[in-house]
Short mmCIF file of C-alpha atoms and ligand atoms in Angstrom, two decimals:
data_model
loop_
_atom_site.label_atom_id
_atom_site.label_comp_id
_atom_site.label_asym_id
_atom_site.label_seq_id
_atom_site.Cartn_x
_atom_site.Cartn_y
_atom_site.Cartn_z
CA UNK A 1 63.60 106.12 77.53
CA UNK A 2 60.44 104.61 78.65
CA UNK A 3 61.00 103.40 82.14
CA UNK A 4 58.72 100.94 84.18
CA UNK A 5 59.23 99.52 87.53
CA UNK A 6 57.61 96.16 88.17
CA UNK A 7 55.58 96.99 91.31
CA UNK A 8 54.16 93.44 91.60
CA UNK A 9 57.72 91.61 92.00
CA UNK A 10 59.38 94.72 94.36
CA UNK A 11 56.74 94.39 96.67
CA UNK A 12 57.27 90.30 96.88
CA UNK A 13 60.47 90.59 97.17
CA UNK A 14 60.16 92.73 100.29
CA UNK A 15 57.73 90.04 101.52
CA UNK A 16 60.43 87.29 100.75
CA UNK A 17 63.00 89.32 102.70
CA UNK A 18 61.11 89.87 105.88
CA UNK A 19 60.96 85.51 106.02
CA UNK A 20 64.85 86.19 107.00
CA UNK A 21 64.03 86.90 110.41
CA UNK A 22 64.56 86.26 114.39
CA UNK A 23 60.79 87.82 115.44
CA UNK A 24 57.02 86.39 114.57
CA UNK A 25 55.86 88.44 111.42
CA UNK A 26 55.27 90.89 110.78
CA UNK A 27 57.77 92.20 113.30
CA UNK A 28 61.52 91.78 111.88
CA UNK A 29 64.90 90.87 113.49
CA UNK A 30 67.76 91.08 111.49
CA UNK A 31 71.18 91.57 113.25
CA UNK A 32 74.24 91.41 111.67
CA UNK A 33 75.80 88.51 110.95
CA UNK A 34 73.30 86.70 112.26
CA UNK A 35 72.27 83.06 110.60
CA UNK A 36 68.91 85.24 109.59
CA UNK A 37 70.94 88.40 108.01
CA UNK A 38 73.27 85.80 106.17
CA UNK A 39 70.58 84.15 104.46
CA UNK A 40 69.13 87.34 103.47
CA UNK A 41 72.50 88.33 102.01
CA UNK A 42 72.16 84.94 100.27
CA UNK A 43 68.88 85.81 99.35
CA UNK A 44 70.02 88.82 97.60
CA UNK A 45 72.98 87.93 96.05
CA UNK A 46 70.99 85.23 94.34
CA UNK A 47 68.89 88.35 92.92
CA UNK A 48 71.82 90.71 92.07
CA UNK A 49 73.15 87.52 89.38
CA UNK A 50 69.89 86.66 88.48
CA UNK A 51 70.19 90.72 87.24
CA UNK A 52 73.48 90.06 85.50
CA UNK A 53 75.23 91.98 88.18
CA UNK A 54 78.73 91.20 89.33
CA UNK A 55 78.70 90.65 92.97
CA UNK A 56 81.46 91.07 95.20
CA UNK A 57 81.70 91.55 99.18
CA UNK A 58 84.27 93.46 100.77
CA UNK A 59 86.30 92.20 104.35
CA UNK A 60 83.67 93.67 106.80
CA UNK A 61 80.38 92.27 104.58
CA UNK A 62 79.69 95.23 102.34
CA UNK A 63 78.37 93.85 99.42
CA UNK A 64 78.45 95.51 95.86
CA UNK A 65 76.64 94.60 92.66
CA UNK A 66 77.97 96.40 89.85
CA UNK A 67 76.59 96.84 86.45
CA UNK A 68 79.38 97.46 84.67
CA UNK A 69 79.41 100.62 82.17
CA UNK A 70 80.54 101.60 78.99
CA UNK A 71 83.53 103.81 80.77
CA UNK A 72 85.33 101.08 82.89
CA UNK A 73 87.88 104.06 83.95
CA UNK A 74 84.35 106.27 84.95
CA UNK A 75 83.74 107.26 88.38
CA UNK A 76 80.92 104.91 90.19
CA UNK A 77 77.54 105.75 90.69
CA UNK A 78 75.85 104.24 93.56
CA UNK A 79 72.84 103.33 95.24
CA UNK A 80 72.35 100.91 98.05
CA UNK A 81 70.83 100.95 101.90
CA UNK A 82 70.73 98.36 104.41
CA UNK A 83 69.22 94.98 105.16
CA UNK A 84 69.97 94.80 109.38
CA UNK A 85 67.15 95.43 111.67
CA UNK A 86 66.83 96.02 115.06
CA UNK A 87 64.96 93.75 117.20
CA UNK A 88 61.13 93.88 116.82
CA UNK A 89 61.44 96.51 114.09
CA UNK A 90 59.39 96.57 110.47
CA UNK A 91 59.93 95.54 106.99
CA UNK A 92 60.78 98.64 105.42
CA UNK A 93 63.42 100.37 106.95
CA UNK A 94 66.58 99.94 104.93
CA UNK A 95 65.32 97.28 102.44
CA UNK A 96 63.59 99.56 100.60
CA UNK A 97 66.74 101.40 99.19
CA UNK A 98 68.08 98.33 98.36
CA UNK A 99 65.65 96.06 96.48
CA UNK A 100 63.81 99.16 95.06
CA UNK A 101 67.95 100.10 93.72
CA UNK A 102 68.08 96.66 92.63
CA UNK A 103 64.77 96.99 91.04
CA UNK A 104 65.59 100.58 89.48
CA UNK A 105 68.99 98.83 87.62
CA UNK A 106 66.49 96.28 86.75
CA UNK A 107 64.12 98.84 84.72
CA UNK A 108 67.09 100.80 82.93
CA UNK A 109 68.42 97.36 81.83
CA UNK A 110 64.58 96.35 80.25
CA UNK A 111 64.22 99.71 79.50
CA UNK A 112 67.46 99.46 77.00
CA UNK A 113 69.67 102.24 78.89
CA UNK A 114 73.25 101.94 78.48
CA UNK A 115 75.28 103.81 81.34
CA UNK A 116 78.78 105.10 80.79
CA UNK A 117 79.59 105.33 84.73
CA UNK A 118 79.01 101.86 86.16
CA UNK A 119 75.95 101.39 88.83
CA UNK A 120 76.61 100.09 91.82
CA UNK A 121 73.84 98.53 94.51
CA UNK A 122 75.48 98.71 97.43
CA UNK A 123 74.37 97.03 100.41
CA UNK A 124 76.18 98.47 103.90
CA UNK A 125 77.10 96.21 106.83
CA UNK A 126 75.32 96.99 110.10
CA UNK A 127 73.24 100.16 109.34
CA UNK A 128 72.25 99.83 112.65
CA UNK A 129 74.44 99.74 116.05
CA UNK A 130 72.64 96.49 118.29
CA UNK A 131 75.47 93.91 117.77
CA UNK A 132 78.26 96.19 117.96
CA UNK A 133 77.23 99.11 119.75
CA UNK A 134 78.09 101.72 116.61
CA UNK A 135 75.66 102.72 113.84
CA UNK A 136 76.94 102.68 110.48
CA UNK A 137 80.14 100.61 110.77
CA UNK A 138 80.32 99.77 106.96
CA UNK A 139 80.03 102.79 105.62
CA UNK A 140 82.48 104.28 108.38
CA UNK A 141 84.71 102.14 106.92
CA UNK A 142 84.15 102.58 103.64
CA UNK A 143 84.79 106.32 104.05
CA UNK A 144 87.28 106.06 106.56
CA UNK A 145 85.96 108.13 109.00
CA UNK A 146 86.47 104.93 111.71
CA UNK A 147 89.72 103.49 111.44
CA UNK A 148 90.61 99.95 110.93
CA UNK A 149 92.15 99.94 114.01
CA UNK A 150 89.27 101.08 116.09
CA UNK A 151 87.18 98.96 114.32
CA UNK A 152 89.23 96.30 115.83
CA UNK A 153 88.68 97.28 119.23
CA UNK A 154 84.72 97.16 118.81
CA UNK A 155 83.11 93.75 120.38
CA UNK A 156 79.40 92.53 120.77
CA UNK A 157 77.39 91.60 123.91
CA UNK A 158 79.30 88.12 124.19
CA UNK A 159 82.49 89.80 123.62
CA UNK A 160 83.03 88.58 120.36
CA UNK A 161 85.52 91.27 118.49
CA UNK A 162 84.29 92.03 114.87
CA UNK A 163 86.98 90.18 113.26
CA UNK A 164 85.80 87.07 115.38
CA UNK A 165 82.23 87.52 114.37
CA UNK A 166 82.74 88.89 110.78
CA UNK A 167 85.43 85.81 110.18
CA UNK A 168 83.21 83.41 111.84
CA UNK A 169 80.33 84.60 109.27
CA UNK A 170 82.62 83.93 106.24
CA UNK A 171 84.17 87.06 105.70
CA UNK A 172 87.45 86.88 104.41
CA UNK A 173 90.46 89.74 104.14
CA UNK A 174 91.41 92.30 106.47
CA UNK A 175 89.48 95.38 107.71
CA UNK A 176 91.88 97.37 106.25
CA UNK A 177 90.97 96.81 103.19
CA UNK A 178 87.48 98.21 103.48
CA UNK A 179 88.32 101.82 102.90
CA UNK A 180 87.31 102.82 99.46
CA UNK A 181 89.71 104.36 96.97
CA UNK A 182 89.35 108.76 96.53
CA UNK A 183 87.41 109.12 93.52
CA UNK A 184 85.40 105.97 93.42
CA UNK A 185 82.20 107.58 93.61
CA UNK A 186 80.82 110.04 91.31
CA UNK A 187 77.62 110.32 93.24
CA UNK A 188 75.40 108.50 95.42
CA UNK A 189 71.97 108.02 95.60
CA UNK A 190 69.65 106.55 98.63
CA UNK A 191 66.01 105.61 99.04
CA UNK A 192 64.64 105.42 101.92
CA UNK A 193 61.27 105.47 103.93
CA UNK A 194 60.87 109.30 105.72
CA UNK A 195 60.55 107.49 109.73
CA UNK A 196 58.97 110.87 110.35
CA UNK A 197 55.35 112.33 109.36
CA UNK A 198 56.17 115.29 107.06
CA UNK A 199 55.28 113.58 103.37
CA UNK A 200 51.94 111.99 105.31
CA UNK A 201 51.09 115.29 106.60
CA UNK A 202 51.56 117.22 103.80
CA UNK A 203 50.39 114.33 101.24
CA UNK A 204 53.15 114.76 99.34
CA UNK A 205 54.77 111.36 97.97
CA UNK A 206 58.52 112.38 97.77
CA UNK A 207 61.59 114.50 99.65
CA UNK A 208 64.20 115.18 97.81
CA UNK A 209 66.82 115.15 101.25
CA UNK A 210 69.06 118.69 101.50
CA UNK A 211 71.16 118.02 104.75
CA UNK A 212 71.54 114.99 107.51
CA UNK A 213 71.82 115.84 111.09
CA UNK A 214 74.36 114.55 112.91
CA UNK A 215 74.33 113.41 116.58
CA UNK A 216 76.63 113.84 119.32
CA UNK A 217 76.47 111.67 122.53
CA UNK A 218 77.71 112.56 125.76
CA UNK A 219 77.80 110.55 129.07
CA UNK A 220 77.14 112.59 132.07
CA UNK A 221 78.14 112.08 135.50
CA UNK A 222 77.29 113.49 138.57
CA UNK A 223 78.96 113.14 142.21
CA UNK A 224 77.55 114.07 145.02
CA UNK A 225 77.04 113.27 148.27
CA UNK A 226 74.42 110.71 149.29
CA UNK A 227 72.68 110.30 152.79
CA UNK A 228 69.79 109.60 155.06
CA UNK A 229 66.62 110.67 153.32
CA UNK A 230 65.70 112.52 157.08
CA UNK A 231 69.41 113.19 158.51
CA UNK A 232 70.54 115.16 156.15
CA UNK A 233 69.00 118.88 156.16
CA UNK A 234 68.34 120.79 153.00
CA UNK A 235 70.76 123.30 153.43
CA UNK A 236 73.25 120.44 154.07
CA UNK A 237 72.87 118.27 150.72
CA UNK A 238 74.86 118.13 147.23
CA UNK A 239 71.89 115.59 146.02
CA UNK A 240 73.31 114.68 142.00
CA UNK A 241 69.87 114.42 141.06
CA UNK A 242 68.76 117.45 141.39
CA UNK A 243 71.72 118.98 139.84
CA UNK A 244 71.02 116.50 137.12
CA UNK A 245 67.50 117.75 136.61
CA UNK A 246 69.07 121.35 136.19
CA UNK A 247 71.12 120.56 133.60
CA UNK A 248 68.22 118.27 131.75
CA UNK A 249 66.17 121.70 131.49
CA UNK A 250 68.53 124.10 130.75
CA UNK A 251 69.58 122.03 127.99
CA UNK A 252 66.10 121.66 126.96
CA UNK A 253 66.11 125.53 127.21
CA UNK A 254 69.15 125.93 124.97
CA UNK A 255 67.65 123.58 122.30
CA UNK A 256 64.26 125.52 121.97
CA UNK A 257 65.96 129.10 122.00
CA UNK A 258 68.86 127.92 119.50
CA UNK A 259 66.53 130.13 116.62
CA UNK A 260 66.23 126.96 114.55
CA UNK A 261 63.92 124.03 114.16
CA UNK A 262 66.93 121.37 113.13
CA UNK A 263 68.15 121.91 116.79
CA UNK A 264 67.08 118.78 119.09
CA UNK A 265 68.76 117.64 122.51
CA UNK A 266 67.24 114.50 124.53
CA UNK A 267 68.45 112.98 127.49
CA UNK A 268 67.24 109.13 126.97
CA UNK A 269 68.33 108.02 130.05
CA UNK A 270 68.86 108.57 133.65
CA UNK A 271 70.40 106.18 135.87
CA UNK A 272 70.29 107.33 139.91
CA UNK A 273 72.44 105.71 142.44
CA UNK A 274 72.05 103.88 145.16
CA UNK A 275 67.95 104.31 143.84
CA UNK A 276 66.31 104.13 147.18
CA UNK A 277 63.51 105.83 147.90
CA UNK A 278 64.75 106.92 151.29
CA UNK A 279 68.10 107.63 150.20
CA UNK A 280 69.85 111.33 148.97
CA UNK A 281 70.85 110.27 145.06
CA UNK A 282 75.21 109.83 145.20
CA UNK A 283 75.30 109.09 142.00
CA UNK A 284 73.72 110.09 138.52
CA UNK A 285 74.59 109.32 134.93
CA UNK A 286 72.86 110.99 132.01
CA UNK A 287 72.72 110.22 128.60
CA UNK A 288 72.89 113.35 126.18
CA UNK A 289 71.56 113.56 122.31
CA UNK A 290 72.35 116.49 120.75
CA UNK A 291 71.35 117.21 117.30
CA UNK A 292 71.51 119.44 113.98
CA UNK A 293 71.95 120.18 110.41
CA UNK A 294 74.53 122.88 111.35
CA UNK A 295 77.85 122.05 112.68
CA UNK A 296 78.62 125.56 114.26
CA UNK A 297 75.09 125.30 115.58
CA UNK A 298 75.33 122.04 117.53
CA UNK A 299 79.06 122.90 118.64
CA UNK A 300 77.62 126.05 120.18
CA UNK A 301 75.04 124.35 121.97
CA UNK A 302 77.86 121.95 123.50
CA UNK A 303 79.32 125.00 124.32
CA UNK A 304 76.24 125.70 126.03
CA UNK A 305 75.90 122.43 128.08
CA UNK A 306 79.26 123.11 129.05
CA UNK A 307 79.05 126.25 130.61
CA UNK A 308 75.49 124.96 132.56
CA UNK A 309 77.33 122.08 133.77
CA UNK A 310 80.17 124.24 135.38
CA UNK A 311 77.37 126.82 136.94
CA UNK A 312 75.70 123.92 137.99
CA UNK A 313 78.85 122.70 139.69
CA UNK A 314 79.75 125.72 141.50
CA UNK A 315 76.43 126.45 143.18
CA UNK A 316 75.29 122.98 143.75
CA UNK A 317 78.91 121.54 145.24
CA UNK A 318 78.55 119.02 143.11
CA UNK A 319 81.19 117.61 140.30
CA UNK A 320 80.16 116.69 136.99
CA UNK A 321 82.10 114.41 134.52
CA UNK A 322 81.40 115.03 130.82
CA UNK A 323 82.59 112.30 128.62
CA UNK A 324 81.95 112.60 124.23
CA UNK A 325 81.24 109.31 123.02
CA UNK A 326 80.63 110.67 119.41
CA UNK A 327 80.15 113.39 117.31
CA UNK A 328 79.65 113.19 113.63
CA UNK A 329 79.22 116.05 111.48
CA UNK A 330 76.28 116.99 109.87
CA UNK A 331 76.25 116.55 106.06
CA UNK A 332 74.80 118.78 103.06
CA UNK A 333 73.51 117.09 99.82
CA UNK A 334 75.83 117.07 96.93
CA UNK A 335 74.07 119.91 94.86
CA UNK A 336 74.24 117.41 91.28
CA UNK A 337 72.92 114.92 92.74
CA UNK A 338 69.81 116.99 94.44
CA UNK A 339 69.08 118.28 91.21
CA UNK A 340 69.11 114.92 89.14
CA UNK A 341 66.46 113.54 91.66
CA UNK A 342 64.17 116.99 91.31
CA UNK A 343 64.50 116.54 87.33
CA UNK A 344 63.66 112.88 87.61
CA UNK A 345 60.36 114.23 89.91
CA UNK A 346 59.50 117.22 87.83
CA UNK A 347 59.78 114.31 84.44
CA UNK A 348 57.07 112.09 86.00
CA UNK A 349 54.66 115.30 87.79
CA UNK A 350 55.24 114.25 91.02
CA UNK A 351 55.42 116.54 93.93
CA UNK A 352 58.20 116.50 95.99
CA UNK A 353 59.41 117.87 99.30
CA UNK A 354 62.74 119.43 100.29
CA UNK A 355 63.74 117.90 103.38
CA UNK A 356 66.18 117.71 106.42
CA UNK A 357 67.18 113.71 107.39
CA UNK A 358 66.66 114.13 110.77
CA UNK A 359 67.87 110.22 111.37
CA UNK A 360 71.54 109.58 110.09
CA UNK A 361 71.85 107.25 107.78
CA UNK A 362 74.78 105.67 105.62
CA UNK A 363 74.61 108.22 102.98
CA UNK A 364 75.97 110.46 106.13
CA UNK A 365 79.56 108.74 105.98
CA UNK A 366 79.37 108.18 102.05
CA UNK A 367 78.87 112.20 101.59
CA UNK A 368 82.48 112.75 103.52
CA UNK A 369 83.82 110.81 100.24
CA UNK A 370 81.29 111.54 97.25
CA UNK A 371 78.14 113.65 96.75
CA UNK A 372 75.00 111.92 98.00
CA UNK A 373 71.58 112.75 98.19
CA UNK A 374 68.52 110.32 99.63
CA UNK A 375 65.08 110.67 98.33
CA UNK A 376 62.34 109.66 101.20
CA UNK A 377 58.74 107.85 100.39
CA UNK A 378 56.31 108.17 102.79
CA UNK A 379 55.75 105.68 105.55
CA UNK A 380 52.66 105.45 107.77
CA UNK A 381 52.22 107.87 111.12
CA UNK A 382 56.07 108.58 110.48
CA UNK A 383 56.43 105.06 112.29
CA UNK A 384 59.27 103.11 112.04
CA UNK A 385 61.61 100.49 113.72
CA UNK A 386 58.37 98.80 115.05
CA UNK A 387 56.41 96.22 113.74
CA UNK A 388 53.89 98.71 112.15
CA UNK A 389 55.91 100.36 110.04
CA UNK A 390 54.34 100.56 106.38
CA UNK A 391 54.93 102.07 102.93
CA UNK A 392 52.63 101.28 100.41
CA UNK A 393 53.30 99.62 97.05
CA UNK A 394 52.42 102.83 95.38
CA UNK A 395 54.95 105.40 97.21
CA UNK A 396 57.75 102.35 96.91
CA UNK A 397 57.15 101.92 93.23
CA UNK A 398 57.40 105.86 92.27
CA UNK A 399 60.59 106.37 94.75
CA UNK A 400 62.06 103.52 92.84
CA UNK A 401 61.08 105.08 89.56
CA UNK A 402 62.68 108.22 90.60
CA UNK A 403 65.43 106.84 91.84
CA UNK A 404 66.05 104.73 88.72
CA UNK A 405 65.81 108.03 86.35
CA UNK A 406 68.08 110.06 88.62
CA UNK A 407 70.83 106.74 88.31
CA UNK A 408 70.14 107.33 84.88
CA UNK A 409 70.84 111.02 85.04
CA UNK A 410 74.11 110.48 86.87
CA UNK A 411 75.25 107.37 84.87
CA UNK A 412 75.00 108.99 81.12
ZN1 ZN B 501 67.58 102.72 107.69
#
């Protein structure tokens, strides 16, 4: 099979998607259910027909564009990303996994291929969490690992519940419907641009992704006692922020002296109360951003913060709330599906890179119902979700090549 991918019409086609957009190019705003994101999903259904796929949309907006395959009973194989953006964010992020999938079933279709399992592009609702405050919703739902029922209880800024906005967008059906049968994927496959500098650095053009980290988020709170910036004496105070600044470091500590490199823990933000500047901080909340590849790993290092926090507590007088907003597990590739994408590299002579997904994407929740793997292109400075962000026509073009031979692979 001789396969080509037409460079020239992928790469105007990303152009023609970033004109779906709430910012001044070439910045991109794309939120959910927005008028912008529906008339890119308009946009691209238009392109999935024009392919001779069958298009159909599921209750929360998933939308899946099957070519159908020899074996109607088969197991799918899919490929798909996302078409959301944050505000202010770049062109690249998300859309190219799903036009360079869409262009991939293109060039097996010209290129005469026949697939036994069906292909499927499949493009997730809200990748990203601005509208409703969760990343991924889609393909939680399509995996099940959010509920319909929780689902339910998400809203946006405004208020709006998700069925009121999803409804109000012309989705029809119930949430419930979402999740997706056991067994209908054989495999999944995602492209994606790296949003880190590895490939750049290393000028290679490909990683072939091993494992996803997984985040878990904690809200800390400290109490204390607040109080005259002058009255109170040293020896006298239980000042939150200072406590607070302990626990920041020592959890800093624990990250660098966990013995492995996939280990990361931030603390984003800080809010002090009352914030005077003559005034003993009361009050402190902390967010906490713990990362890794390896479940026992990160669960050890909440251990960790755990532990500090009740030290802390004791010596400082001080009493700290610990609240876990999340915690997904981290995911390893589906070992098929790694090696379909390293045959497809070794066929063409391209270098590749084994890598870690340090982001979660939506291949995270498909891999706790199929095996998935995601092959990265570089993208400039590892910059991405800003304006800036850039891959070039080249790198797209060869991950879509590879990703179209690995479908190929998988689908035969
Ligand atoms: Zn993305």
């Amino acid at each position: 099979m001789n396969l080509s991918v037409d460079q020239a019409r992928l790469v105007s086609e990303i152009e023609t998607l970033t004109t779906f957009s709430d910012a001044d190019p070439p910045a991109v705003t794309r939120v959910v259910f927005t008028p912008a994101d529906l008339r890119a999903r308009s946009w691209i259904k238009d392109r999935c027909e024009e392919a001779g796929l069958v298009v159909r949309r599921d209750p929360i907006g998933n939308t899946f564009a099957r070519w159908p395959g020899s074996d109607a009973t088969a197991p799918i194989v899919g490929t798909g990303s996302h078409i959301d953006a944050i505000p202010n964010a770049g062109k690249y992020d998300g859309t190219v996994g799903v036009l360079g999938g869409l262009e991939a079933i293109r060039a097996l279709k010209a290129a005469g291929f026949r697939p036994k399992h069906s292909i499927e592009l499949l493009i997730f609702t809200s990748e990203e969490p601005t509208r409703f405050g969760i990343g991924c919703l889609g393909s939680r739902l399509l995996a099940g690992t959010l509920s319909a029922e929780n689902a339910k209880k998400l809203s946006d800024g405004e208020g709006a519940t998700v069925d009121e906005v999803r409804l109000k967008a012309g989705m029809s059906g119930t949430i419930d419907e979402v999740k997706l049968p056991a067994g209908y994927y054989k495999a999944f496959v995602e492209l994606h641009i790296e949003q880190g500098p590895l490939l750049e650095r290393e000028r290679i053009p490909l990683g072939v992704v091993e494992r996803i980290a997984a985040p878990a988020s904690l809200r800390l709170t400290f109490e204390g006692a607040g109080g005259h910036a002058g009255g109170v004496l040293m020896p006298d105070r239980k000042d939150a922020l200072c406590a607070a600044a302990e626990v920041i470091l020592a959890l800093e500590h624990a990250a660098k002296s966990s013995g492995a490199i996939d280990t990361v823990a931030t603390v984003g933000i800080c809010d002090v109360f009352p914030g005077a500047v003559n005034s003993i901080p009361a009050r402190v909340r902390l967010s906490v951003d713990i990362r890794d590849t390896n479940l026992d790993r990160r669960d050890r290092m909440m251990k960790t913060l755990e532990e500090v926090c009740r030290s802390i507590e004791a010596r400082r007088g001080v009493v700290i709330h610990s609240e876990l907003l999340n915690a997904d597990a981290p995911a390893d590739s589906g070992t098929g599906v790694i090696s379909a994408l390293i045959q497809a590299c070794r066929k063409h002579g391209f270098p590749f890179l084994p890598m870690t997904s340090r982001a979660y994407h939506d291949s995270l929740f498909i891999s706790r119902i199929a095996p998935v793997a995601m092959l990265f292109i570089p993208c400039r400075n590892g910059y991405s979700h800003r304006p800036d962000e850039y891959a070039s026509p080249d790198d797209i073009a060869r991950g879509t090549l590879v990703l179209a031979e690995a479908l190929a692979t998988l689908a035969e």
